[in-house]
Amino acid sequence: MSRRRKGRDVNGILVIDKPQGVTSNGILQQVKRLYGAAKAGHTGALDPLATGVLPLCFGEATKFSQMMLDSDKAYIATAKLGIRTETGDSEGAVVEEKPVPSELSATYLESVFDDFRGDIQQVPSMYSALKHKGRPLYEYAREGIEIERPSRPVTIYELTLLDVREDELDIAVSCTKGTYIRSLVEDIGEALGCGAHVSALRRTMASGFTLADAQEVPEMEAMRERDESLDGLLVAPDAALSMFPEVKLSGPSLVSILNGQPVRITGQSVEGFVRVYGNEGFVGLAEATPEGEGITLVPRRLVKTSDQR
């Protein structure tokens, strides 16, 4: 006997402006209840301290959550200078205090920032969700166990000084997936000789979505109180996949893709993941391989659609 699914079918992406002091999963479960949705997931957690862009995937959109997780991100952070903490942010216990350099000119800071722009190696924080032997690192950290972490390559596309105060810096960061802003701030503090930690963090972009796309949960709750539908706030799954080129199919080629079969197409020269569209819109993601004067498309992630044949 099959188990009955709890909740209704909801498909699409909702971008939330996550508030401070709650976990990403806590927000996910709250919004999932508002929609009465059967299936939902987020695309990369924000720490409770952090606020900002948190895309949530519902139904068919969850098939693309890994691609969204792998996307570039952008943040605005405040670095508190002269104090290092266990966690690299203001929620951790203070482990060291040092005097802040008296001269923090923009010129000097720019010279320091230069070492952190472009392709760099970064050691993840012990208070990250990266796993070691099946357990997240932060669990070991809370038990006082230090795990050796190899450095990882990340790219800092932009590192901009927004403001400098006596013992604080506001910075804007645009970076690849897997970049830890806490680690970046700690490394900058070390380079300045005084240590630092993150006292405020706001994600301004993820998966191509910005704060302008984001909804606030209290407003959504108010809409529910007024018996207004929340479905109009959702965007289609392909809205987060614009980094991939588009291929349109029809006829037998479309039928083959919908049946999960590879197809050969002439006159195309793309390679890697592509967005596939049929007669009635988005079909899913396929992987293109150059072959002769065309490409071979292999379906990878298909959405459930009405019959497009």
PDB file of N, CA, C and O in Angstrom, residues 106-145:
ATOM      1  N   ALA A 106      41.925  54.067   3.120  1.00  0.00           N
ATOM      2  CA  ALA A 106      41.379  53.290   2.013  1.00  0.00           C
ATOM      3  C   ALA A 106      42.496  52.745   1.126  1.00  0.00           C
ATOM      4  O   ALA A 106      42.414  51.609   0.629  1.00  0.00           O
ATOM      5  N   THR A 107      43.549  53.522   0.954  1.00  0.00           N
ATOM      6  CA  THR A 107      44.679  53.080   0.122  1.00  0.00           C
ATOM      7  C   THR A 107      45.352  51.854   0.724  1.00  0.00           C
ATOM      8  O   THR A 107      45.660  50.877   0.024  1.00  0.00           O
ATOM      9  N   TYR A 108      45.565  51.889   2.036  1.00  0.00           N
ATOM     10  CA  TYR A 108      46.200  50.756   2.714  1.00  0.00           C
ATOM     11  C   TYR A 108      45.304  49.519   2.649  1.00  0.00           C
ATOM     12  O   TYR A 108      45.761  48.407   2.353  1.00  0.00           O
ATOM     13  N   LEU A 109      44.019  49.708   2.908  1.00  0.00           N
ATOM     14  CA  LEU A 109      43.090  48.577   2.881  1.00  0.00           C
ATOM     15  C   LEU A 109      42.985  47.966   1.488  1.00  0.00           C
ATOM     16  O   LEU A 109      42.910  46.747   1.342  1.00  0.00           O
ATOM     17  N   GLU A 110      43.013  48.815   0.475  1.00  0.00           N
ATOM     18  CA  GLU A 110      42.969  48.298  -0.900  1.00  0.00           C
ATOM     19  C   GLU A 110      44.181  47.425  -1.199  1.00  0.00           C
ATOM     20  O   GLU A 110      44.071  46.403  -1.880  1.00  0.00           O
ATOM     21  N   SER A 111      45.329  47.811  -0.681  1.00  0.00           N
ATOM     22  CA  SER A 111      46.537  47.010  -0.907  1.00  0.00           C
ATOM     23  C   SER A 111      46.421  45.653  -0.217  1.00  0.00           C
ATOM     24  O   SER A 111      46.911  44.642  -0.726  1.00  0.00           O
ATOM     25  N   VAL A 112      45.766  45.626   0.943  1.00  0.00           N
ATOM     26  CA  VAL A 112      45.540  44.366   1.637  1.00  0.00           C
ATOM     27  C   VAL A 112      44.512  43.516   0.882  1.00  0.00           C
ATOM     28  O   VAL A 112      44.687  42.307   0.697  1.00  0.00           O
ATOM     29  N   PHE A 113      43.457  44.165   0.423  1.00  0.00           N
ATOM     30  CA  PHE A 113      42.398  43.453  -0.295  1.00  0.00           C
ATOM     31  C   PHE A 113      42.909  42.805  -1.580  1.00  0.00           C
ATOM     32  O   PHE A 113      42.383  41.778  -2.021  1.00  0.00           O
ATOM     33  N   ASP A 114      43.914  43.404  -2.186  1.00  0.00           N
ATOM     34  CA  ASP A 114      44.440  42.872  -3.448  1.00  0.00           C
ATOM     35  C   ASP A 114      44.857  41.410  -3.325  1.00  0.00           C
ATOM     36  O   ASP A 114      44.767  40.639  -4.287  1.00  0.00           O
ATOM     37  N   ASP A 115      45.322  41.027  -2.139  1.00  0.00           N
ATOM     38  CA  ASP A 115      45.760  39.645  -1.932  1.00  0.00           C
ATOM     39  C   ASP A 115      44.593  38.669  -1.852  1.00  0.00           C
ATOM     40  O   ASP A 115      44.807  37.451  -1.878  1.00  0.00           O
ATOM     41  N   PHE A 116      43.383  39.188  -1.740  1.00  0.00           N
ATOM     42  CA  PHE A 116      42.209  38.322  -1.591  1.00  0.00           C
ATOM     43  C   PHE A 116      41.284  38.386  -2.797  1.00  0.00           C
ATOM     44  O   PHE A 116      40.192  37.801  -2.773  1.00  0.00           O
ATOM     45  N   ARG A 117      41.697  39.057  -3.834  1.00  0.00           N
ATOM     46  CA  ARG A 117      40.895  39.135  -5.052  1.00  0.00           C
ATOM     47  C   ARG A 117      41.366  38.092  -6.059  1.00  0.00           C
ATOM     48  O   ARG A 117      42.537  37.738  -6.101  1.00  0.00           O
ATOM     49  N   GLY A 118      40.425  37.611  -6.864  1.00  0.00           N
ATOM     50  CA  GLY A 118      40.780  36.621  -7.874  1.00  0.00           C
ATOM     51  C   GLY A 118      40.747  35.214  -7.305  1.00  0.00           C
ATOM     52  O   GLY A 118      39.992  34.904  -6.376  1.00  0.00           O
ATOM     53  N   ASP A 119      41.559  34.331  -7.865  1.00  0.00           N
ATOM     54  CA  ASP A 119      41.622  32.935  -7.431  1.00  0.00           C
ATOM     55  C   ASP A 119      42.479  32.827  -6.177  1.00  0.00           C
ATOM     56  O   ASP A 119      43.661  33.184  -6.193  1.00  0.00           O
ATOM     57  N   ILE A 120      41.879  32.329  -5.103  1.00  0.00           N
ATOM     58  CA  ILE A 120      42.599  32.198  -3.845  1.00  0.00           C
ATOM     59  C   ILE A 120      42.343  30.811  -3.256  1.00  0.00           C
ATOM     60  O   ILE A 120      41.456  30.084  -3.687  1.00  0.00           O
ATOM     61  N   GLN A 121      43.135  30.449  -2.259  1.00  0.00           N
ATOM     62  CA  GLN A 121      42.917  29.237  -1.482  1.00  0.00           C
ATOM     63  C   GLN A 121      42.325  29.634  -0.136  1.00  0.00           C
ATOM     64  O   GLN A 121      42.787  30.575   0.501  1.00  0.00           O
ATOM     65  N   GLN A 122      41.301  28.896   0.294  1.00  0.00           N
ATOM     66  CA  GLN A 122      40.636  29.252   1.546  1.00  0.00           C
ATOM     67  C   GLN A 122      40.427  27.999   2.388  1.00  0.00           C
ATOM     68  O   GLN A 122      39.995  26.961   1.883  1.00  0.00           O
ATOM     69  N   VAL A 123      40.729  28.101   3.678  1.00  0.00           N
ATOM     70  CA  VAL A 123      40.488  26.998   4.612  1.00  0.00           C
ATOM     71  C   VAL A 123      39.108  27.202   5.232  1.00  0.00           C
ATOM     72  O   VAL A 123      38.860  28.230   5.876  1.00  0.00           O
ATOM     73  N   PRO A 124      38.184  26.253   5.054  1.00  0.00           N
ATOM     74  CA  PRO A 124      36.846  26.408   5.614  1.00  0.00           C
ATOM     75  C   PRO A 124      36.862  26.490   7.137  1.00  0.00           C
ATOM     76  O   PRO A 124      37.741  25.918   7.799  1.00  0.00           O
ATOM     77  N   SER A 125      35.897  27.170   7.689  1.00  0.00           N
ATOM     78  CA  SER A 125      35.757  27.302   9.130  1.00  0.00           C
ATOM     79  C   SER A 125      35.377  25.961   9.763  1.00  0.00           C
ATOM     80  O   SER A 125      34.666  25.154   9.162  1.00  0.00           O
ATOM     81  N   MET A 126      35.845  25.734  10.997  1.00  0.00           N
ATOM     82  CA  MET A 126      35.417  24.550  11.739  1.00  0.00           C
ATOM     83  C   MET A 126      33.925  24.633  12.066  1.00  0.00           C
ATOM     84  O   MET A 126      33.299  23.623  12.403  1.00  0.00           O
ATOM     85  N   TYR A 127      33.369  25.809  11.974  1.00  0.00           N
ATOM     86  CA  TYR A 127      31.936  25.964  12.261  1.00  0.00           C
ATOM     87  C   TYR A 127      31.108  25.993  10.974  1.00  0.00           C
ATOM     88  O   TYR A 127      30.035  26.585  10.922  1.00  0.00           O
ATOM     89  N   SER A 128      31.606  25.330   9.944  1.00  0.00           N
ATOM     90  CA  SER A 128      30.864  25.214   8.690  1.00  0.00           C
ATOM     91  C   SER A 128      30.077  23.907   8.679  1.00  0.00           C
ATOM     92  O   SER A 128      30.255  23.045   9.547  1.00  0.00           O
ATOM     93  N   ALA A 129      29.222  23.767   7.666  1.00  0.00           N
ATOM     94  CA  ALA A 129      28.397  22.553   7.540  1.00  0.00           C
ATOM     95  C   ALA A 129      29.081  21.471   6.710  1.00  0.00           C
ATOM     96  O   ALA A 129      28.481  20.429   6.447  1.00  0.00           O
ATOM     97  N   LEU A 130      30.324  21.725   6.294  1.00  0.00           N
ATOM     98  CA  LEU A 130      31.072  20.681   5.582  1.00  0.00           C
ATOM     99  C   LEU A 130      31.175  19.442   6.462  1.00  0.00           C
ATOM    100  O   LEU A 130      31.297  19.539   7.685  1.00  0.00           O
ATOM    101  N   LYS A 131      31.127  18.275   5.815  1.00  0.00           N
ATOM    102  CA  LYS A 131      31.078  17.039   6.591  1.00  0.00           C
ATOM    103  C   LYS A 131      32.421  16.310   6.627  1.00  0.00           C
ATOM    104  O   LYS A 131      33.179  16.325   5.665  1.00  0.00           O
ATOM    105  N   HIS A 132      32.676  15.685   7.766  1.00  0.00           N
ATOM    106  CA  HIS A 132      33.832  14.811   7.958  1.00  0.00           C
ATOM    107  C   HIS A 132      33.314  13.523   8.570  1.00  0.00           C
ATOM    108  O   HIS A 132      32.707  13.525   9.641  1.00  0.00           O
ATOM    109  N   LYS A 133      33.505  12.406   7.847  1.00  0.00           N
ATOM    110  CA  LYS A 133      32.991  11.100   8.279  1.00  0.00           C
ATOM    111  C   LYS A 133      31.497  11.158   8.577  1.00  0.00           C
ATOM    112  O   LYS A 133      31.008  10.592   9.566  1.00  0.00           O
ATOM    113  N   GLY A 134      30.787  11.876   7.713  1.00  0.00           N
ATOM    114  CA  GLY A 134      29.328  11.909   7.818  1.00  0.00           C
ATOM    115  C   GLY A 134      28.761  12.905   8.797  1.00  0.00           C
ATOM    116  O   GLY A 134      27.537  13.042   8.908  1.00  0.00           O
ATOM    117  N   ARG A 135      29.622  13.635   9.505  1.00  0.00           N
ATOM    118  CA  ARG A 135      29.141  14.614  10.477  1.00  0.00           C
ATOM    119  C   ARG A 135      29.605  16.009  10.081  1.00  0.00           C
ATOM    120  O   ARG A 135      30.744  16.186   9.636  1.00  0.00           O
ATOM    121  N   PRO A 136      28.739  17.026  10.235  1.00  0.00           N
ATOM    122  CA  PRO A 136      29.172  18.395   9.915  1.00  0.00           C
ATOM    123  C   PRO A 136      30.277  18.847  10.856  1.00  0.00           C
ATOM    124  O   PRO A 136      30.315  18.473  12.039  1.00  0.00           O
ATOM    125  N   LEU A 137      31.179  19.668  10.337  1.00  0.00           N
ATOM    126  CA  LEU A 137      32.321  20.121  11.115  1.00  0.00           C
ATOM    127  C   LEU A 137      31.910  20.850  12.393  1.00  0.00           C
ATOM    128  O   LEU A 137      32.579  20.752  13.425  1.00  0.00           O
ATOM    129  N   TYR A 138      30.788  21.592  12.336  1.00  0.00           N
ATOM    130  CA  TYR A 138      30.413  22.371  13.519  1.00  0.00           C
ATOM    131  C   TYR A 138      30.097  21.471  14.714  1.00  0.00           C
ATOM    132  O   TYR A 138      30.236  21.883  15.873  1.00  0.00           O
ATOM    133  N   GLU A 139      29.681  20.217  14.453  1.00  0.00           N
ATOM    134  CA  GLU A 139      29.433  19.305  15.572  1.00  0.00           C
ATOM    135  C   GLU A 139      30.735  18.946  16.279  1.00  0.00           C
ATOM    136  O   GLU A 139      30.792  18.868  17.509  1.00  0.00           O
ATOM    137  N   TYR A 140      31.802  18.707  15.505  1.00  0.00           N
ATOM    138  CA  TYR A 140      33.110  18.457  16.109  1.00  0.00           C
ATOM    139  C   TYR A 140      33.587  19.683  16.872  1.00  0.00           C
ATOM    140  O   TYR A 140      34.130  19.573  17.986  1.00  0.00           O
ATOM    141  N   ALA A 141      33.388  20.864  16.261  1.00  0.00           N
ATOM    142  CA  ALA A 141      33.850  22.103  16.888  1.00  0.00           C
ATOM    143  C   ALA A 141      33.191  22.311  18.243  1.00  0.00           C
ATOM    144  O   ALA A 141      33.844  22.720  19.216  1.00  0.00           O
ATOM    145  N   ARG A 142      31.889  22.023  18.327  1.00  0.00           N
ATOM    146  CA  ARG A 142      31.172  22.200  19.593  1.00  0.00           C
ATOM    147  C   ARG A 142      31.651  21.219  20.657  1.00  0.00           C
ATOM    148  O   ARG A 142      31.461  21.453  21.860  1.00  0.00           O
ATOM    149  N   GLU A 143      32.277  20.111  20.222  1.00  0.00           N
ATOM    150  CA  GLU A 143      32.832  19.140  21.161  1.00  0.00           C
ATOM    151  C   GLU A 143      34.298  19.425  21.462  1.00  0.00           C
ATOM    152  O   GLU A 143      34.957  18.657  22.176  1.00  0.00           O
ATOM    153  N   GLY A 144      34.815  20.527  20.895  1.00  0.00           N
ATOM    154  CA  GLY A 144      36.203  20.896  21.124  1.00  0.00           C
ATOM    155  C   GLY A 144      37.192  20.103  20.302  1.00  0.00           C
ATOM    156  O   GLY A 144      38.382  20.065  20.623  1.00  0.00           O
ATOM    157  N   ILE A 145      36.724  19.461  19.242  1.00  0.00           N
ATOM    158  CA  ILE A 145      37.584  18.649  18.387  1.00  0.00           C
ATOM    159  C   ILE A 145      37.937  19.429  17.131  1.00  0.00           C
ATOM    160  O   ILE A 145      37.056  19.930  16.423  1.00  0.00           O
TER     161      ILE A 145
END
